[in-house]
PDB file of C-alpha atoms in Angstrom:
ATOM      1  CA  MET D  93      65.611  79.946 128.578  1.00 74.00           C
ATOM      2  CA  ILE D  94      67.208  80.627 131.949  1.00 79.00           C
ATOM      3  CA  CYS D  95      70.911  80.432 132.339  1.00 79.00           C
ATOM      4  CA  ASP D  96      71.845  77.891 135.097  1.00 79.00           C
ATOM      5  CA  ARG D  97      75.153  79.911 135.711  1.00 77.00           C
ATOM      6  CA  CYS D  98      73.896  83.521 136.088  1.00 75.00           C
ATOM      7  CA  GLY D  99      70.065  83.060 136.136  1.00 79.00           C
ATOM      8  CA  HIS D 100      69.814  85.486 132.995  1.00 77.00           C
ATOM      9  CA  HIS D 101      66.365  85.134 130.873  1.00 79.00           C
ATOM     10  CA  ASN D 102      67.379  84.183 127.187  1.00 75.00           C
ATOM     11  CA  SER D 103      65.371  83.923 124.049  1.00 73.00           C
ATOM     12  CA  GLY D 104      64.052  80.389 123.392  1.00 71.00           C
ATOM     13  CA  GLY D 105      65.966  79.570 120.485  1.00 69.00           C
ATOM     14  CA  ALA D 106      69.453  80.567 122.214  1.00 72.00           C
ATOM     15  CA  ASN D 107      72.131  77.848 122.640  1.00 72.00           C
ATOM     16  CA  PHE D 108      74.363  80.294 124.893  1.00 69.00           C
ATOM     17  CA  CYS D 109      73.737  82.755 127.612  1.00 72.00           C
ATOM     18  CA  SER D 110      73.581  86.256 126.065  1.00 71.00           C
ATOM     19  CA  SER D 111      74.905  87.647 129.326  1.00 71.00           C
ATOM     20  CA  CYS D 112      77.808  85.333 130.379  1.00 67.00           C
ATOM     21  CA  GLY D 113      78.287  82.741 127.301  1.00 69.00           C
ATOM     22  CA  GLU D 114      77.568  79.600 129.104  1.00 73.00           C
ATOM     23  CA  PRO D 115      76.009  76.881 127.174  1.00 75.00           C
ATOM     24  CA  LEU D 116      72.295  76.537 127.922  1.00 75.00           C
ATOM     25  CA  THR D 117      70.885  73.387 129.335  1.00 73.00           C
ATOM     26  CA  GLY D 118      68.705  71.630 126.971  1.00 65.00           C
ATOM     27  CA  ALA D 119      69.959  73.835 124.024  1.00 50.00           C
ATOM     28  CA  GLU D 120      70.859  72.131 120.970  1.00 48.00           C
ATOM     29  CA  HIS D 121      74.278  72.856 120.203  1.00 44.00           C
ATOM     30  CA  ARG D 122      75.099  73.704 116.463  1.00 43.00           C
ATOM     31  CA  THR D 123      78.362  74.806 116.933  1.00 43.00           C
ATOM     32  CA  LEU D 124      81.189  72.674 116.088  1.00 39.00           C
ATOM     33  CA  ASN D 125      84.990  72.583 116.728  1.00 41.00           C
ATOM     34  CA  LEU D 126      86.801  71.256 113.884  1.00 40.00           C
ATOM     35  CA  PRO D 127      90.490  70.433 113.703  1.00 46.00           C
ATOM     36  CA  ARG D 128      92.618  72.872 111.917  1.00 45.00           C
ATOM     37  CA  VAL D 129      94.055  71.487 108.801  1.00 42.00           C
ATOM     38  CA  GLU D 130      97.416  72.719 107.387  1.00 45.00           C
ATOM     39  CA  SER D 131      97.946  72.756 103.708  1.00 39.00           C
ATOM     40  CA  GLU D 132     100.816  73.455 101.291  1.00 40.00           C
ATOM     41  CA  PRO D 133     100.728  77.050  99.709  1.00 39.00           C
ATOM     42  CA  ALA D 134      99.207  76.927  96.276  1.00 36.00           C
ATOM     43  CA  THR D 135     101.381  77.709  93.441  1.00 41.00           C
ATOM     44  CA  PHE D 136     100.699  80.139  90.710  1.00 45.00           C
ATOM     45  CA  ASP D 137     100.606  78.739  87.170  1.00 48.00           C
ATOM     46  CA  PRO D 138     100.519  81.425  84.621  1.00 47.00           C
ATOM     47  CA  PRO D 139      97.896  80.754  81.946  1.00 44.00           C
ATOM     48  CA  ASP D 140     100.543  79.785  79.324  1.00 45.00           C
ATOM     49  CA  GLY D 141     101.799  77.032  81.639  1.00 46.00           C
ATOM     50  CA  SER D 142     105.263  78.661  82.295  1.00 40.00           C
ATOM     51  CA  ASP D 143     106.950  79.165  85.476  1.00 43.00           C
ATOM     52  CA  HIS D 144     106.326  82.262  87.167  1.00 44.00           C
ATOM     53  CA  ASP D 145     109.681  83.974  86.374  1.00 42.00           C
ATOM     54  CA  ARG D 146     109.965  87.490  84.987  1.00 39.00           C
ATOM     55  CA  ALA D 147     111.944  86.188  82.051  1.00 33.00           C
ATOM     56  CA  HIS D 148     109.009  83.615  81.029  1.00 42.00           C
ATOM     57  CA  PHE D 149     106.090  85.908  81.546  1.00 51.00           C
ATOM     58  CA  ASP D 150     105.298  88.100  78.447  1.00 59.00           C
ATOM     59  CA  ARG D 151     104.372  91.400  79.761  1.00 62.00           C
ATOM     60  CA  THR D 152     103.737  92.998  76.386  1.00 63.00           C
ATOM     61  CA  THR D 153     100.235  91.534  76.680  1.00 63.00           C
ATOM     62  CA  LEU D 154      99.582  94.315  79.332  1.00 65.00           C
ATOM     63  CA  GLY D 155      99.265  96.857  76.434  1.00 61.00           C
ATOM     64  CA  ASP D 156      99.183 100.401  77.873  1.00 61.00           C
ATOM     65  CA  ALA D 157      98.303  99.124  81.435  1.00 63.00           C
ATOM     66  CA  TRP D 158     100.923  98.999  83.928  1.00 78.00           C
ATOM     67  CA  GLY D 159      99.907  95.893  85.549  1.00 85.00           C
ATOM     68  CA  LEU D 160      97.021  93.332  86.136  1.00 87.00           C
ATOM     69  CA  LEU D 161      95.812  91.137  89.147  1.00 90.00           C
ATOM     70  CA  MET D 162      95.037  87.681  88.267  1.00 88.00           C
ATOM     71  CA  ILE D 163      92.875  85.463  90.614  1.00 90.00           C
ATOM     72  CA  ARG D 164      94.934  82.574  91.253  1.00 88.00           C
ATOM     73  CA  SER D 165      92.411  80.836  93.818  1.00 88.00           C
ATOM     74  CA  GLY D 166      88.775  81.431  94.750  1.00 86.00           C
ATOM     75  CA  PRO D 167      85.580  82.121  92.627  1.00 86.00           C
ATOM     76  CA  GLY D 168      86.518  83.103  89.121  1.00 86.00           C
ATOM     77  CA  GLU D 169      90.146  81.572  89.247  1.00 86.00           C
ATOM     78  CA  GLY D 170      92.087  82.900  86.145  1.00 83.00           C
ATOM     79  CA  SER D 171      90.154  86.067  85.719  1.00 86.00           C
ATOM     80  CA  THR D 172      92.549  89.202  85.430  1.00 85.00           C
ATOM     81  CA  PHE D 173      91.918  92.864  86.151  1.00 88.00           C
ATOM     82  CA  LEU D 174      94.003  95.438  84.447  1.00 86.00           C
ATOM     83  CA  LEU D 175      95.607  98.245  86.530  1.00 88.00           C
ATOM     84  CA  ASP D 176      95.308 100.910  84.100  1.00 84.00           C
ATOM     85  CA  GLU D 177      94.128 103.801  86.415  1.00 88.00           C
ATOM     86  CA  GLN D 178      96.038 105.661  89.090  1.00 91.00           C
ATOM     87  CA  ARG D 179      93.592 104.018  91.696  1.00 95.00           C
ATOM     88  CA  THR D 180      91.861 100.815  91.466  1.00 95.00           C
ATOM     89  CA  THR D 181      88.990 100.006  93.946  1.00 96.00           C
ATOM     90  CA  ILE D 182      88.489  96.287  95.073  1.00 96.00           C
ATOM     91  CA  GLY D 183      85.423  95.148  96.492  1.00 95.00           C
ATOM     92  CA  ARG D 184      82.064  93.405  96.542  1.00 93.00           C
ATOM     93  CA  HIS D 185      80.356  96.922  95.355  1.00 93.00           C
ATOM     94  CA  PRO D 186      79.443  96.369  91.504  1.00 90.00           C
ATOM     95  CA  ASP D 187      81.168  99.737  90.934  1.00 92.00           C
ATOM     96  CA  SER D 188      84.499  98.523  91.928  1.00 93.00           C
ATOM     97  CA  GLY D 189      87.517  98.336  89.431  1.00 92.00           C
ATOM     98  CA  VAL D 190      87.998  94.777  90.805  1.00 93.00           C
ATOM     99  CA  PHE D 191      84.792  93.304  91.571  1.00 92.00           C
ATOM    100  CA  LEU D 192      84.894  90.167  93.765  1.00 93.00           C
ATOM    101  CA  ASP D 193      81.469  89.007  94.500  1.00 89.00           C
ATOM    102  CA  ASP D 194      81.609  87.040  97.725  1.00 91.00           C
ATOM    103  CA  ILE D 195      80.354  87.708 101.189  1.00 92.00           C
ATOM    104  CA  THR D 196      83.936  87.464 102.721  1.00 94.00           C
ATOM    105  CA  VAL D 197      84.777  90.659 100.524  1.00 94.00           C
ATOM    106  CA  SER D 198      83.509  94.085 101.986  1.00 95.00           C
ATOM    107  CA  ARG D 199      81.890  96.325  99.414  1.00 95.00           C
ATOM    108  CA  ARG D 200      84.928  98.751  99.666  1.00 96.00           C
ATOM    109  CA  HIS D 201      87.635  96.497 100.810  1.00 97.00           C
ATOM    110  CA  ALA D 202      90.845  97.812  99.356  1.00 97.00           C
ATOM    111  CA  GLU D 203      92.429 100.028  96.767  1.00 97.00           C
ATOM    112  CA  VAL D 204      95.438  99.589  94.780  1.00 96.00           C
ATOM    113  CA  SER D 205      97.218 102.835  93.650  1.00 95.00           C
ATOM    114  CA  ARG D 206     100.178 103.507  91.209  1.00 90.00           C
ATOM    115  CA  ASP D 207     102.821 106.138  91.730  1.00 86.00           C
ATOM    116  CA  ASP D 208     106.268 106.696  90.376  1.00 83.00           C
ATOM    117  CA  HIS D 209     107.627 103.671  92.503  1.00 84.00           C
ATOM    118  CA  GLY D 210     105.118 101.210  91.724  1.00 87.00           C
ATOM    119  CA  PHE D 211     101.918  99.885  93.201  1.00 93.00           C
ATOM    120  CA  MET D 212     100.592 100.223  96.929  1.00 96.00           C
ATOM    121  CA  VAL D 213      97.413  98.484  98.577  1.00 97.00           C
ATOM    122  CA  ARG D 214      95.744 100.112 101.316  1.00 97.00           C
ATOM    123  CA  ASP D 215      92.871  98.472 103.238  1.00 97.00           C
ATOM    124  CA  ALA D 216      89.763 100.570 103.194  1.00 96.00           C
ATOM    125  CA  GLY D 217      88.569  99.474 106.618  1.00 95.00           C
ATOM    126  CA  SER D 218      87.261  95.916 105.650  1.00 95.00           C
ATOM    127  CA  LEU D 219      86.064  93.597 108.011  1.00 93.00           C
ATOM    128  CA  ASN D 220      88.178  90.388 107.342  1.00 93.00           C
ATOM    129  CA  GLY D 221      91.495  92.458 106.297  1.00 95.00           C
ATOM    130  CA  THR D 222      93.791  92.802 103.533  1.00 97.00           C
ATOM    131  CA  TYR D 223      96.878  90.593 103.351  1.00 97.00           C
ATOM    132  CA  VAL D 224     100.059  90.726 101.362  1.00 96.00           C
ATOM    133  CA  ASN D 225     102.099  87.506 101.149  1.00 94.00           C
ATOM    134  CA  ARG D 226      99.981  86.009 104.007  1.00 94.00           C
ATOM    135  CA  GLU D 227     100.586  89.148 106.128  1.00 95.00           C
ATOM    136  CA  ARG D 228      97.697  91.418 107.219  1.00 96.00           C
ATOM    137  CA  VAL D 229      98.630  95.025 106.041  1.00 96.00           C
ATOM    138  CA  GLU D 230      96.903  98.324 106.531  1.00 97.00           C
ATOM    139  CA  GLU D 231      98.935  99.590 103.586  1.00 97.00           C
ATOM    140  CA  SER D 232     101.946  97.976 101.751  1.00 96.00           C
ATOM    141  CA  ARG D 233     103.993  98.251  98.699  1.00 95.00           C
ATOM    142  CA  LEU D 234     103.344  95.675  96.115  1.00 94.00           C
ATOM    143  CA  ASP D 235     106.098  93.973  93.879  1.00 91.00           C
ATOM    144  CA  ASP D 236     105.803  91.894  90.764  1.00 88.00           C
ATOM    145  CA  GLY D 237     104.545  88.400  91.845  1.00 88.00           C
ATOM    146  CA  ASP D 238     103.171  89.557  95.249  1.00 93.00           C
ATOM    147  CA  GLU D 239     100.058  87.741  96.512  1.00 94.00           C
ATOM    148  CA  LEU D 240      97.242  89.683  97.582  1.00 95.00           C
ATOM    149  CA  GLN D 241      94.513  88.121  99.578  1.00 96.00           C
ATOM    150  CA  ILE D 242      91.087  89.557  99.738  1.00 96.00           C
ATOM    151  CA  GLY D 243      88.655  87.285 101.625  1.00 94.00           C
ATOM    152  CA  ARG D 244      88.477  84.089  99.812  1.00 93.00           C
ATOM    153  CA  PHE D 245      90.334  85.320  96.791  1.00 95.00           C
ATOM    154  CA  LYS D 246      93.961  85.180  96.219  1.00 94.00           C
ATOM    155  CA  LEU D 247      95.448  87.490  93.495  1.00 94.00           C
ATOM    156  CA  VAL D 248      98.881  87.656  91.970  1.00 92.00           C
ATOM    157  CA  LEU D 249     100.364  91.081  90.758  1.00 91.00           C
ATOM    158  CA  VAL D 250     101.836  91.118  87.489  1.00 87.00           C
ATOM    159  CA  CYS D 251     103.289  94.345  86.665  1.00 83.00           C
ATOM    160  CA  ARG D 252     105.880  96.366  84.612  1.00 71.00           C
ATOM    161  CA  VAL D 253     109.202  97.090  86.049  1.00 63.00           C
ATOM    162  CA  ASP D 254     111.634  99.589  84.796  1.00 54.00           C
ATOM    163  CA  SER D 255     113.151  97.392  82.348  1.00 46.00           C
ATOM    164  CA  ASP D 256     109.880  96.590  80.825  1.00 49.00           C
ATOM    165  CA  VAL D 257     109.028 100.469  80.072  1.00 47.00           C
ATOM    166  CA  PRO D 258     109.476 101.463  76.402  1.00 44.00           C
TER     167      PRO D 258
END
């Protein structure tokens, strides 16, 4: 197919010119522009039905772990992942500590680490980015109740704080 705008020769199944981006005459257009739909943010409902309030969430269920990530929306909603290592990898790779099997997640997407001050998340060069409380981050400190978005997954951090340590 020849572009009417620049004269570039394109492959037969092309919809747009690979040189200038112009729509090709006679090509079937498969691209749709859909209006953006605004929605209310999802709310986190702990499995016991209580409000997400430190006083109502029983952190003794963490056992020896310092925290956990719970999928609050996305495939596997309600699943939990204990953060019982110094460093926990998150990704689509089966060896990840937090295995999120979806194409929107990079194989090695991010990692959560624990230090003397709590938890940190670091993007590992992912394609779609890592978000904390809806802001894209390369690295960020995490607090109890923070929302971590990895691809289509929204996870909430539930962790011990100084008053929870025996």
